[in-house]
Coordinates of C-alpha atoms in Angstrom, one line a residue:
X1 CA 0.0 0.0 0.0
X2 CA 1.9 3.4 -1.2
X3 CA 0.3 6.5 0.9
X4 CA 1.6 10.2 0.6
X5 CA -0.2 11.3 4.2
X6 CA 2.4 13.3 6.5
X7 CA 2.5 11.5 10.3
X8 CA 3.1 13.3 12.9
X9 CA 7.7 13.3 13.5
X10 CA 9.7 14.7 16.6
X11 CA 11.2 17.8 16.9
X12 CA 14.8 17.8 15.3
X13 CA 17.9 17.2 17.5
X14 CA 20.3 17.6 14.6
X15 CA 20.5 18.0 10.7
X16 CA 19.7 14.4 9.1
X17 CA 21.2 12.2 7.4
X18 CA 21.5 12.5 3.6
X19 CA 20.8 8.6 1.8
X20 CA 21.7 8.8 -1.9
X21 CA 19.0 5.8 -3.7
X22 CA 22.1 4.6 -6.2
X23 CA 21.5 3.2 -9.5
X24 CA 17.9 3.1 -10.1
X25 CA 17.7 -0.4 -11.4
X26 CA 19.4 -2.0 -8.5
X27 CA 19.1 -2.6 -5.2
X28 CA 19.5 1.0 -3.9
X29 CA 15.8 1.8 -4.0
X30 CA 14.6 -1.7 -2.2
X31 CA 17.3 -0.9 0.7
X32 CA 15.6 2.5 1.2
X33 CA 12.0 0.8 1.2
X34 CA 13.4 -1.9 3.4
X35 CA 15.1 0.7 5.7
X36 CA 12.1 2.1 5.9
X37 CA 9.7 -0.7 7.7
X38 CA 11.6 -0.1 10.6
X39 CA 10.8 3.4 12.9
X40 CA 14.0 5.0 13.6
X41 CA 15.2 7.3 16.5
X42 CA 17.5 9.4 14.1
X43 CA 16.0 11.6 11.0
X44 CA 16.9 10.3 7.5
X45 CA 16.7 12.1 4.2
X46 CA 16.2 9.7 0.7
X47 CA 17.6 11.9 -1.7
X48 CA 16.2 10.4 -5.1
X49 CA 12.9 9.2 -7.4
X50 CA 9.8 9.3 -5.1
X51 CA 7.7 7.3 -8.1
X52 CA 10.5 5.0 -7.9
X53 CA 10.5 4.2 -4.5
X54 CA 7.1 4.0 -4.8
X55 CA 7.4 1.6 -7.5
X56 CA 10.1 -0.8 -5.6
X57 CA 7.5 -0.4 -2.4
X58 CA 4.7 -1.6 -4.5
X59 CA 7.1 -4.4 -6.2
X60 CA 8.1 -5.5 -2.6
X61 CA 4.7 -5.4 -1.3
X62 CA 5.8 -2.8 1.1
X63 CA 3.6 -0.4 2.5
X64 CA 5.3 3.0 2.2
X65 CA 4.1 6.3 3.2
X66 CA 5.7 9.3 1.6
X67 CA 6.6 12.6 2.1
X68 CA 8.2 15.6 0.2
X69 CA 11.5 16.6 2.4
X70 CA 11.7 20.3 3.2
X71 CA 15.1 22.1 4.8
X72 CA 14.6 23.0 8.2
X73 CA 11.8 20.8 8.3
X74 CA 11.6 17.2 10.8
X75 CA 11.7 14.3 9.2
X76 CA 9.4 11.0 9.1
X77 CA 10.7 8.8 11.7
X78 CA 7.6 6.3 12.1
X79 CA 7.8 2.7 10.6
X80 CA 6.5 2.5 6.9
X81 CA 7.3 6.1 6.4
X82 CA 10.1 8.1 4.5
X83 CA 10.9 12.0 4.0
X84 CA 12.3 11.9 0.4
X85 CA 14.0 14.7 -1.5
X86 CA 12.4 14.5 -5.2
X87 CA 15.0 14.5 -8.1
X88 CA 13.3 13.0 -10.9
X89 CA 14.5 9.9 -13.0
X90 CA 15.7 10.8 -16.4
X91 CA 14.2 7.7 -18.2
X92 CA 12.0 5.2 -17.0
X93 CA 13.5 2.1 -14.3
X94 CA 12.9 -1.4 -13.9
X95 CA 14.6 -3.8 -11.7
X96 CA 17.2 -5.4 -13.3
X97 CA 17.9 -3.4 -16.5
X98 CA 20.9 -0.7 -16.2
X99 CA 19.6 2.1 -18.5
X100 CA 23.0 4.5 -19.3
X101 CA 20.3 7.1 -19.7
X102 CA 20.1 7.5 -15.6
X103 CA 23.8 7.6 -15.5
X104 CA 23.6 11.5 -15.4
X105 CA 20.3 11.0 -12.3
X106 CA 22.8 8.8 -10.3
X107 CA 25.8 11.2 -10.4
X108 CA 22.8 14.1 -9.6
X109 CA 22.0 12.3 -6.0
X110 CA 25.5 12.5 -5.2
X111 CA 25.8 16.2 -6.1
X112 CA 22.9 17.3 -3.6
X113 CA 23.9 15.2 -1.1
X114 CA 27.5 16.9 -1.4
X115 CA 26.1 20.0 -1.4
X116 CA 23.8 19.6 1.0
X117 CA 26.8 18.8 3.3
X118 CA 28.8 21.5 2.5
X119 CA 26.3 23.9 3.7
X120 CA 25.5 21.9 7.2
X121 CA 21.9 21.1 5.7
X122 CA 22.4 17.5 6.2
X123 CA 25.0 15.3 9.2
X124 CA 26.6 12.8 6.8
X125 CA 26.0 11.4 3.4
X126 CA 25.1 7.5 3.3
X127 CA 25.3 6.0 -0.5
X128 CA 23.4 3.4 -1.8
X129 CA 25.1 1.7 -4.2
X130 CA 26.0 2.6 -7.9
X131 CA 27.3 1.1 -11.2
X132 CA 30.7 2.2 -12.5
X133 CA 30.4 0.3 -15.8
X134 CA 26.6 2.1 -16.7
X135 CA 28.1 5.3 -15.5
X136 CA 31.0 5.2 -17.8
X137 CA 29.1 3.6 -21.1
X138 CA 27.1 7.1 -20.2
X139 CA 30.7 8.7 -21.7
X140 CA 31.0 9.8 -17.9
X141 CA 34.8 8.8 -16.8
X142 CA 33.6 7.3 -13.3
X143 CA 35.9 5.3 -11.0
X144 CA 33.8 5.3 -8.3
X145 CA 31.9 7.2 -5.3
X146 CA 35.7 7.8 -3.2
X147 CA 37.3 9.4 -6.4
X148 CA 34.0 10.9 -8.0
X149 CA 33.6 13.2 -4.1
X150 CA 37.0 13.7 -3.4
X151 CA 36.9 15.8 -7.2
X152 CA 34.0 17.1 -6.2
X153 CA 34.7 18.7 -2.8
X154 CA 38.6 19.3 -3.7
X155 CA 39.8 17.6 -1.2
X156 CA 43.3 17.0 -1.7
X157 CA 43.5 13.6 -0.7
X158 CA 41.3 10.5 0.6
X159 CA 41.4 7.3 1.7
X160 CA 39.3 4.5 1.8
X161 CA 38.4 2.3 4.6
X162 CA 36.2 -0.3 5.8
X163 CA 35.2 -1.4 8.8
X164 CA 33.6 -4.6 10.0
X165 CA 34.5 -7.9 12.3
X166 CA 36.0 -6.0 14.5
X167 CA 38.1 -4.8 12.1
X168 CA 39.3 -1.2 10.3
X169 CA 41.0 -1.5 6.6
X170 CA 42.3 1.2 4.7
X171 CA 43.8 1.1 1.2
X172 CA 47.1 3.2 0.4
X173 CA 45.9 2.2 -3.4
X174 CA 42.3 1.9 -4.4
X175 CA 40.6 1.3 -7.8
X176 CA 44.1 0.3 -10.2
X177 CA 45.2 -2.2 -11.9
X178 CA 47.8 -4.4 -9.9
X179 CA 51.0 -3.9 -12.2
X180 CA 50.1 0.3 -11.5
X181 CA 50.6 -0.4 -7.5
X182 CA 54.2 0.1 -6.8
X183 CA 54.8 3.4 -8.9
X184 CA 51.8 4.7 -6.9
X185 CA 52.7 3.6 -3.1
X186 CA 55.4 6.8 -3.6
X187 CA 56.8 8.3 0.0
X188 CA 54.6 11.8 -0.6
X189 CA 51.1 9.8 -0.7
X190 CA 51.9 7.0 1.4
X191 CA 53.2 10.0 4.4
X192 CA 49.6 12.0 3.2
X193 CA 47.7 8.8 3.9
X194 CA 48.7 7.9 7.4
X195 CA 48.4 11.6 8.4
X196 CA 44.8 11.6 6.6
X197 CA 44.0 8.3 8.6
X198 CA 45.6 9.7 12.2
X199 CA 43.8 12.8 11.8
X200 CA 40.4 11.3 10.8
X201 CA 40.5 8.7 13.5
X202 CA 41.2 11.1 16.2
X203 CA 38.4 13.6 15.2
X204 CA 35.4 11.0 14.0
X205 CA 36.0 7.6 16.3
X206 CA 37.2 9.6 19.4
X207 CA 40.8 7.4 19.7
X208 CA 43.4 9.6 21.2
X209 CA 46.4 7.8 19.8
X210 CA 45.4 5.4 16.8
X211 CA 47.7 2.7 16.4
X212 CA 47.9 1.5 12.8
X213 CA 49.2 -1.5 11.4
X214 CA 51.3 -0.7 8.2
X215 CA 51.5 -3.8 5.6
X216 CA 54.5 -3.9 3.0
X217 CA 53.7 -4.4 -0.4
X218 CA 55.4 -7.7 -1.1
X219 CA 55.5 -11.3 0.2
X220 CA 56.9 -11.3 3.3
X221 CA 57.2 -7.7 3.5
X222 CA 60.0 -7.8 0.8
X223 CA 62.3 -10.6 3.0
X224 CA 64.9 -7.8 4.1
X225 CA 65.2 -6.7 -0.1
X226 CA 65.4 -10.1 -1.8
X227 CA 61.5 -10.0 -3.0
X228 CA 61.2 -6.2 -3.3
X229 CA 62.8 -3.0 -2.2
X230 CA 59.6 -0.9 -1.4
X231 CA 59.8 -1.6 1.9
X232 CA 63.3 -0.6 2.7
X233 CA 63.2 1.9 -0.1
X234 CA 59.5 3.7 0.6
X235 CA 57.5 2.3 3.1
X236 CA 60.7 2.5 6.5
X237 CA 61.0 5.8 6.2
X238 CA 57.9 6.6 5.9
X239 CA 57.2 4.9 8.9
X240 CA 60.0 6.3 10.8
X241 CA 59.7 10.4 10.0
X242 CA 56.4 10.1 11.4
X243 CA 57.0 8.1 14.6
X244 CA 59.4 10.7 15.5
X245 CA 56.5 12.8 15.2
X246 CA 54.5 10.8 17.5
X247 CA 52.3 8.4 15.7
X248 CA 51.8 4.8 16.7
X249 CA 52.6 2.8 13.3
X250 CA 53.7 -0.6 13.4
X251 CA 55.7 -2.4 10.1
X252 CA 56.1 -2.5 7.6
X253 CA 54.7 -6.1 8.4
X254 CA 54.3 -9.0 6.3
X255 CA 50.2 -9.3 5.0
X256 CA 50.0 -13.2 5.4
X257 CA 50.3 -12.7 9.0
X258 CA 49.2 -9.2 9.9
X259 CA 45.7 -9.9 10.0
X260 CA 46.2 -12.0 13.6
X261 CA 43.5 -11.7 15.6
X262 CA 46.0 -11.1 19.0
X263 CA 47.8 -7.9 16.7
X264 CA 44.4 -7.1 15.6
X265 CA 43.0 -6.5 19.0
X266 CA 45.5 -4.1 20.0
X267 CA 45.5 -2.0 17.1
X268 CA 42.8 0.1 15.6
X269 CA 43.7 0.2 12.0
X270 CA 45.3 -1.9 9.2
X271 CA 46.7 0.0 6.6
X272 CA 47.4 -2.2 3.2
X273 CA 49.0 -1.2 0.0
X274 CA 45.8 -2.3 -2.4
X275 CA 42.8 -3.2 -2.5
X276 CA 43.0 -7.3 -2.7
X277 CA 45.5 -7.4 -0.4
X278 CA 43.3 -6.1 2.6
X279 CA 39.7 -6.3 1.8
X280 CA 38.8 -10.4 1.0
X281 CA 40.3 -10.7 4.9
X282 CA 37.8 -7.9 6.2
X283 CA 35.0 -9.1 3.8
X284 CA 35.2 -12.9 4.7
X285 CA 34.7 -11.7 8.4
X286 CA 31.8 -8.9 7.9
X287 CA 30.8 -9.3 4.4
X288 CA 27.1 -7.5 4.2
X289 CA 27.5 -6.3 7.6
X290 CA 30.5 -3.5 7.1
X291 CA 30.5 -0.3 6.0
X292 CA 32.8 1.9 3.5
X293 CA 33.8 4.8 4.6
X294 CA 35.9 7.7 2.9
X295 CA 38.7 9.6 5.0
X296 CA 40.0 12.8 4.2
X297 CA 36.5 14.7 2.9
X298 CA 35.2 18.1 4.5
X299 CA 32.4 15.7 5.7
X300 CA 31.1 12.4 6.9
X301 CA 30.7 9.5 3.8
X302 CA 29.8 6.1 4.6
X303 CA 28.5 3.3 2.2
X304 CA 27.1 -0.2 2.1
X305 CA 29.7 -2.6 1.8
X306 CA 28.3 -4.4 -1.4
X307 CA 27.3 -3.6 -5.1
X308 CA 24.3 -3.5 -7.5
X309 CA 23.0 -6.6 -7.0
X310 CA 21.1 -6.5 -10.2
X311 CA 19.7 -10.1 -9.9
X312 CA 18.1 -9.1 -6.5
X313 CA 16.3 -5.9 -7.3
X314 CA 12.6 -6.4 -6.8
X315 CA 12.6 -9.6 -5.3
X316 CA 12.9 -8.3 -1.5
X317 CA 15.9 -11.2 -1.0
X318 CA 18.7 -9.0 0.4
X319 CA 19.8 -8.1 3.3
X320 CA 19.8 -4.5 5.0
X321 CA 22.5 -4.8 7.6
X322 CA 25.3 -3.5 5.4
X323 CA 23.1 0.0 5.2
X324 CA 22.1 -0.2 8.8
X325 CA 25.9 -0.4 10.0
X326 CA 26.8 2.2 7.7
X327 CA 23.8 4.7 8.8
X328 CA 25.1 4.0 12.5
X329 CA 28.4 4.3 11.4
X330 CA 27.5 7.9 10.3
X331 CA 25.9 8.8 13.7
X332 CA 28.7 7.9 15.8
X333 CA 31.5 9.7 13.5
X334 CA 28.7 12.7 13.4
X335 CA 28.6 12.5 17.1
X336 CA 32.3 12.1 17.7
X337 CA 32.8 15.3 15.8
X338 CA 30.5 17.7 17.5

């Protein structure tokens, strides 16, 4: 049952949460509708297609109720009911059926979600989940939502991490092709990363002195130069200049064996050179119960820690936990901060 009434909603503690629906024809709209059956003590903006999500709601046999999303404004909080900020398809959607013609929709959510950050209008930014290869057959150069907002809000440099089972990874590298890596783990962005990470844990999760766990970049963490010179020749000194500054960085150490659990519990971030090398250990152990988040912006980002799911849109078989954890990831860092 699809209703537009307006219930009654609390008075507003803080600005809400900004959730970007993703690519239309995924599962983006179904985790908003999902999200939604649930009352919630924290206000939540949908920033996308309200006859979409009334479409997926109807699909999913759903009730919804929906309202338009005004600045200033509370927000629905009651079970079956979202606030939604209207930006309208460009072509029609279906479940299932990437259309490059919404490429320029998806990249729009993002945009007022930015913005809407920028000027303290929203807390954070959550993001559904988007498709880099529709995006890009659009004739949109698109590497995804960490490179697409750090452009976007000049930021001079971010870093990805993710968190789950009990873990935090972040990526010196992100979205490259493997033979790329070593020319771009240089001793400028590797030193900007660990200073991006220090700063960011500090000000969002409240640690006073993170302690990071540095990986090298080769088996064994290079075997003292006989597998690779990176660590001697880049990583070490990168290591030491800012431990005489005071940071608590441990390696380079080899990756087969970093991941622990003993090391693990007395650190509170790994830090690995790309993205394969970290992220299968952090997924195997949280996998659609993380969250992605992106260090180094002007403002709070988190994300689900899956993709499209094409297959699974309209069929109400997935699972919301990955958005939940990354909607309470955004609270906490939001609260940390103020």
């Amino acid at each position: 049952m699809i209703s537009h009434a307006v219930p009654e909603t609390p008075t507003r503690s803080r600005p809400p949460l900004a959730l970007t629906s993703g690519e239309p024809a995924g599962i983006g709209p179904d985790l908003c509708v999902l999200l939604a059956q649930e009352a919630r003590a924290y206000e939540l903006v949908v920033i996308g297609d309200k006859h979409l999500l009334a479409e997926r709601a109807a699909q999913l046999g759903k009730p919804l109720i929906l309202s338009d999303y005004a600045s200033g404004q509370p927000t629905q909080t009651a079970a079956g009911a979202l606030s939604v900020l209207h930006l309208p398809l460009h072509a029609p959607a279906a479940a299932g059926r990437l259309d490059p013609a919404n490429s320029r929709h998806v990249l729009a959510l993002l945009d007022r979600a930015l913005a809407g950050c920028r000027a303290g209008e929203f807390a954070a930014m959550v993001t559904a989940p988007v498709h880099k290869g529709v995006i890009n057959d659009a004739g949109v150069p698109f590497h995804g939502h960490t490179e697409y907002l750090q452009e976007k809000a000049h930021a001079p440099h971010v870093v990805m991490m993710l968190a789950g089972g009990g873990m935090r990874v972040a990526l010196a590298t992100t979205h490259h092709a493997l033979r790329d890596v070593p020319d771009l783990i240089t001793a400028a962005s590797l030193e900007t990363t660990l200073r991006v990470i220090d700063h960011d844990l500090r000000k969002y999760f409240g640690i006073a002195k993170p302690r990071v766990l540095v990986a090298g970049l080769n088996p064994h963490a290079g075997e003292s130069g006989r597998l690779g010179r990176e660590e001697i020749e880049v990583i070490a000194p990168v290591l030491e200049k800012l431990r005489r500054e005071g940071m608590d960085l441990i390696g380079p150490l080899p990756a087969d064996t970093l991941f622990n659990p003993d090391r693990l519990k007395q650190s509170d971030c790994v830090l690995a050179m790309y993205h394969d090398q970290g992220l299968p250990v952090l997924k195997y152990a949280s996998f659609g119960a993380g969250v992605n988040i992106t260090l180094g912006l002007p403002f709070i980002r988190t994300s689900v820690d899956h993709g499209t799911a094409l297959e699974l849109a309209g069929t109400g078989n997935i699972d919301v936990g990955s958005l939940k954890v990354a909607i309470e990831t955004a609270l906490t860092m939001a609260s940390c901060r103020q």
